[in-house]
């Protein structure tokens, strides 16, 4: 979740089986041993002790050097000088060896070269195959804007279809579709107009803008990775800065930038002090220019402002959830990181409205046994790593604030792993207390590890009643829920009755502020005021909208507690919000499913995207083995049946070798390929195992449909049908 005023972000796989109520798991074959993954996640390293050993060794070298100089100056015996020089040389060798170990530790812990090369390989393939491309490329493109090409579009629409099925359908959510253009008043109420900012610095000579926290982050990471001479204490300090980066005030951030001598990365010019930059794209609605508006930075506000109607639509019952998929716009200061930080992106958001006094969830038991990597704030504070925790235990122990929040964490885990995200590179990180918005009860980010580090892809927050209250206050429309009591209840209510005549006489133009302040008192404050007025006749009372104390006399307000019969409870619901950055999830999925394997002649590495069939852009390709009319007719017949079965596919009748055609489709992540090599039966090949079976022409489309939709596993199909010899068409 993005907290106002600071952007919150920290920083492959086989066996990603799609599993839900409607589908049975699809079992892939295990990855063949020849498969090479380029990027292995980092391991923890004894960096601190190496830094300390290096510092100790440096001072030993210095001392020994001084000793050699002193011996020479004192004209000591040659043998004594030689022995001292020998000792110095061996200390230097030891120092060099520690430096080597530290260097190795740093590069294995960050794996930076490794990561860069891996990222380059993935993005080259993605861009070459048009998964995504820079928008407006023929005009040079614009940073932070990307187009999805045909396979990218298909992956995105598959991800969204699964999202709808996994969340909207499963939970009977109310889906809405609201405009991107939003009048200012809505975003003023939500706090975005005043506080949706990042801290920016400018190159003082060229005016180029940078995100201040990113510059500091890059500086700290660079020092930690490349500077062998910093002490363990300095390394600790830099790591601490990285941990609290999101929380630094403009002054602290500016002070650190100055202290470290950070300059503009492109020119080395000095930088301005950091100042807040609002990330919303501003516009005006209509030709008069009189109605200010913005492109929405999130989809959630559209749901909140419709709460009353949605609650009514739901039969005035809680809990219920509304959902929205749509574009969000953020004028990011200096977007780098490809699809991960863009200026326009698709968000899929859920607002689950719940009674604040009952956040239990009837289906929590369905996810309670799930175990996955969780990173509670206590572990983060004590410098430990994320650990595997059973969700039921996390909720029972209060690590996760409530069952409903826990339920959504579990559902998000199933969603992401169902798409093909590697469980070992997925963790749920709890926000630190100071990282959370003040109104939030608890927040967790689903973070996925990529070559860019751990990336927040889904924010799951219990935002309490903040949003509905904010819109109630601004619009005057009560966005509340009701709980009817079976029997009326007698309750004691606080009655604050300002005496308007007296207040009017005393405060004239300020009377409204005084009356509102009196009426807004909570019970404890009101009863204390009543007691004071009874004993002292008049008291000083602070009116925050006036910013000063006023004198309240006993005759100006009557405060009492009265018994009343209540038929219902009226309350503002809490909202639990899972918010999915679809582009980020898709990019991580690309990285997690990408691998290479050698060609048969072992003369080149072939790229493969091991997408589960669920997300694969095309489910099947159909190729005639050789160019002849009979085979082409069979291919067309199978294609017709696949179309009728709703299976996306592609025919390739080029005369290219079958090996090349397989390589082309593997690179697009197509899980199945049919090779027409006779008129009665065909070869069906599975992408990752390269296993091939023989299937009758008439049956081919339905077998592909079953495995593509997870109705049957490949293992099952492999057991059922005759195998095609491996010295087959593959190469
Ligand atoms: P937030 O409202 O900041 O919690 O954002 C919700 C989700 O949107 C995050 O979890 C990210 O996945 C995604 N997101 C936020 N900002 C960007 C961006 N600039 N580019 C792409 N995705 C983003």
mmCIF file of N, CA and C in Angstrom, residues 63-108:
data_model
loop_
_atom_site.group_PDB
_atom_site.id
_atom_site.type_symbol
_atom_site.label_atom_id
_atom_site.label_comp_id
_atom_site.label_asym_id
_atom_site.label_seq_id
_atom_site.Cartn_x
_atom_site.Cartn_y
_atom_site.Cartn_z
ATOM 1 N N UNK A 63 50.504 -1.051 11.075
ATOM 2 C CA UNK A 63 51.459 -1.149 12.195
ATOM 3 C C UNK A 63 52.777 -1.773 11.742
ATOM 4 N N UNK A 64 52.648 -2.868 10.960
ATOM 5 C CA UNK A 64 53.854 -3.569 10.512
ATOM 6 C C UNK A 64 54.672 -2.665 9.588
ATOM 7 N N UNK A 65 53.953 -1.891 8.743
ATOM 8 C CA UNK A 65 54.623 -0.948 7.830
ATOM 9 C C UNK A 65 55.421 0.073 8.643
ATOM 10 N N UNK A 66 54.781 0.578 9.730
ATOM 11 C CA UNK A 66 55.465 1.550 10.594
ATOM 12 C C UNK A 66 56.711 0.933 11.217
ATOM 13 N N UNK A 67 56.551 -0.352 11.590
ATOM 14 C CA UNK A 67 57.674 -1.034 12.223
ATOM 15 C C UNK A 67 58.864 -1.160 11.251
ATOM 16 N N UNK A 68 58.517 -1.503 9.984
ATOM 17 C CA UNK A 68 59.575 -1.631 8.969
ATOM 18 C C UNK A 68 60.289 -0.292 8.804
ATOM 19 N N UNK A 69 59.473 0.783 8.707
ATOM 20 C CA UNK A 69 60.071 2.112 8.528
ATOM 21 C C UNK A 69 60.973 2.478 9.717
ATOM 22 N N UNK A 70 60.491 2.132 10.926
ATOM 23 C CA UNK A 70 61.271 2.467 12.123
ATOM 24 C C UNK A 70 62.594 1.694 12.138
ATOM 25 N N UNK A 71 62.534 0.423 11.743
ATOM 26 C CA UNK A 71 63.758 -0.392 11.730
ATOM 27 C C UNK A 71 64.769 0.179 10.745
ATOM 28 N N UNK A 72 64.221 0.591 9.572
ATOM 29 C CA UNK A 72 65.121 1.150 8.553
ATOM 30 C C UNK A 72 65.742 2.446 9.059
ATOM 31 N N UNK A 73 64.879 3.296 9.674
ATOM 32 C CA UNK A 73 65.378 4.587 10.155
ATOM 33 C C UNK A 73 66.424 4.380 11.247
ATOM 34 N N UNK A 74 66.211 3.339 12.076
ATOM 35 C CA UNK A 74 67.143 3.073 13.169
ATOM 36 C C UNK A 74 68.343 2.258 12.722
ATOM 37 N N UNK A 75 68.451 2.052 11.402
ATOM 38 C CA UNK A 75 69.569 1.288 10.831
ATOM 39 C C UNK A 75 69.733 -0.055 11.541
ATOM 40 N N UNK A 76 68.666 -0.754 11.692
ATOM 41 C CA UNK A 76 68.691 -2.064 12.358
ATOM 42 C C UNK A 76 69.407 -3.079 11.477
ATOM 43 N N UNK A 77 69.622 -4.270 12.054
ATOM 44 C CA UNK A 77 70.264 -5.359 11.303
ATOM 45 C C UNK A 77 69.486 -5.684 10.045
ATOM 46 N N UNK A 78 70.195 -6.035 8.950
ATOM 47 C CA UNK A 78 69.509 -6.370 7.693
ATOM 48 C C UNK A 78 68.553 -7.550 7.913
ATOM 49 N N UNK A 79 69.042 -8.556 8.724
ATOM 50 C CA UNK A 79 68.207 -9.746 8.923
ATOM 51 C C UNK A 79 66.905 -9.361 9.643
ATOM 52 N N UNK A 80 67.030 -8.408 10.584
ATOM 53 C CA UNK A 80 65.830 -7.987 11.324
ATOM 54 C C UNK A 80 64.850 -7.269 10.382
ATOM 55 N N UNK A 81 65.438 -6.396 9.511
ATOM 56 C CA UNK A 81 64.584 -5.657 8.560
ATOM 57 C C UNK A 81 63.914 -6.639 7.602
ATOM 58 N N UNK A 82 64.708 -7.596 7.091
ATOM 59 C CA UNK A 82 64.138 -8.579 6.143
ATOM 60 C C UNK A 82 62.986 -9.357 6.772
ATOM 61 N N UNK A 83 63.171 -9.745 8.027
ATOM 62 C CA UNK A 83 62.109 -10.526 8.709
ATOM 63 C C UNK A 83 60.843 -9.679 8.824
ATOM 64 N N UNK A 84 61.057 -8.378 9.158
ATOM 65 C CA UNK A 84 59.879 -7.498 9.308
ATOM 66 C C UNK A 84 59.177 -7.312 7.966
ATOM 67 N N UNK A 85 59.977 -7.202 6.875
ATOM 68 C CA UNK A 85 59.366 -7.031 5.541
ATOM 69 C C UNK A 85 58.600 -8.297 5.158
ATOM 70 N N UNK A 86 59.182 -9.428 5.502
ATOM 71 C CA UNK A 86 58.499 -10.688 5.176
ATOM 72 C C UNK A 86 57.147 -10.761 5.898
ATOM 73 N N UNK A 87 57.178 -10.365 7.177
ATOM 74 C CA UNK A 87 55.921 -10.379 7.955
ATOM 75 C C UNK A 87 54.907 -9.427 7.323
ATOM 76 N N UNK A 88 55.435 -8.252 6.867
ATOM 77 C CA UNK A 88 54.536 -7.265 6.228
ATOM 78 C C UNK A 88 53.912 -7.864 4.961
ATOM 79 N N UNK A 89 54.744 -8.517 4.159
ATOM 80 C CA UNK A 89 54.212 -9.100 2.913
ATOM 81 C C UNK A 89 53.172 -10.166 3.194
ATOM 82 N N UNK A 90 53.435 -10.965 4.238
ATOM 83 C CA UNK A 90 52.431 -12.013 4.460
ATOM 84 C C UNK A 90 51.133 -11.398 4.990
ATOM 85 N N UNK A 91 51.242 -10.306 5.772
ATOM 86 C CA UNK A 91 50.005 -9.626 6.217
ATOM 87 C C UNK A 91 49.253 -9.054 5.009
ATOM 88 N N UNK A 92 50.021 -8.506 4.038
ATOM 89 C CA UNK A 92 49.370 -7.945 2.833
ATOM 90 C C UNK A 92 48.652 -9.041 2.062
ATOM 91 N N UNK A 93 49.278 -10.218 2.024
ATOM 92 C CA UNK A 93 48.624 -11.340 1.317
ATOM 93 C C UNK A 93 47.317 -11.731 2.005
ATOM 94 N N UNK A 94 47.401 -11.772 3.357
ATOM 95 C CA UNK A 94 46.179 -12.114 4.113
ATOM 96 C C UNK A 94 45.088 -11.078 3.857
ATOM 97 N N UNK A 95 45.510 -9.798 3.802
ATOM 98 C CA UNK A 95 44.534 -8.716 3.555
ATOM 99 C C UNK A 95 43.891 -8.913 2.173
ATOM 100 N N UNK A 96 44.735 -9.232 1.186
ATOM 101 C CA UNK A 96 44.204 -9.409 -0.177
ATOM 102 C C UNK A 96 43.214 -10.573 -0.204
ATOM 103 N N UNK A 97 43.526 -11.611 0.588
ATOM 104 C CA UNK A 97 42.632 -12.764 0.559
ATOM 105 C C UNK A 97 41.274 -12.421 1.204
ATOM 106 N N UNK A 98 41.315 -11.624 2.293
ATOM 107 C CA UNK A 98 40.033 -11.221 2.912
ATOM 108 C C UNK A 98 39.247 -10.348 1.932
ATOM 109 N N UNK A 99 39.978 -9.440 1.237
ATOM 110 C CA UNK A 99 39.298 -8.568 0.251
ATOM 111 C C UNK A 99 38.597 -9.411 -0.809
ATOM 112 N N UNK A 100 39.304 -10.484 -1.230
ATOM 113 C CA UNK A 100 38.722 -11.343 -2.264
ATOM 114 C C UNK A 100 37.438 -12.012 -1.745
ATOM 115 N N UNK A 101 37.541 -12.503 -0.488
ATOM 116 C CA UNK A 101 36.355 -13.160 0.093
ATOM 117 C C UNK A 101 35.187 -12.182 0.213
ATOM 118 N N UNK A 102 35.517 -10.954 0.664
ATOM 119 C CA UNK A 102 34.451 -9.959 0.840
ATOM 120 C C UNK A 102 33.814 -9.624 -0.508
ATOM 121 N N UNK A 103 34.683 -9.456 -1.508
ATOM 122 C CA UNK A 103 34.179 -9.161 -2.852
ATOM 123 C C UNK A 103 33.231 -10.278 -3.319
ATOM 124 N N UNK A 104 33.677 -11.534 -3.065
ATOM 125 C CA UNK A 104 32.862 -12.675 -3.502
ATOM 126 C C UNK A 104 31.546 -12.697 -2.741
ATOM 127 N N UNK A 105 31.646 -12.404 -1.436
ATOM 128 C CA UNK A 105 30.432 -12.397 -0.615
ATOM 129 C C UNK A 105 29.457 -11.347 -1.118
ATOM 130 N N UNK A 106 30.004 -10.149 -1.395
ATOM 131 C CA UNK A 106 29.118 -9.071 -1.842
ATOM 132 C C UNK A 106 28.499 -9.406 -3.184
ATOM 133 N N UNK A 107 29.323 -9.958 -4.092
ATOM 134 C CA UNK A 107 28.697 -10.211 -5.397
ATOM 135 C C UNK A 107 27.769 -11.405 -5.334
ATOM 136 N N UNK A 108 28.027 -12.382 -4.405
ATOM 137 C CA UNK A 108 27.043 -13.476 -4.353
ATOM 138 C C UNK A 108 25.803 -13.013 -3.625
#
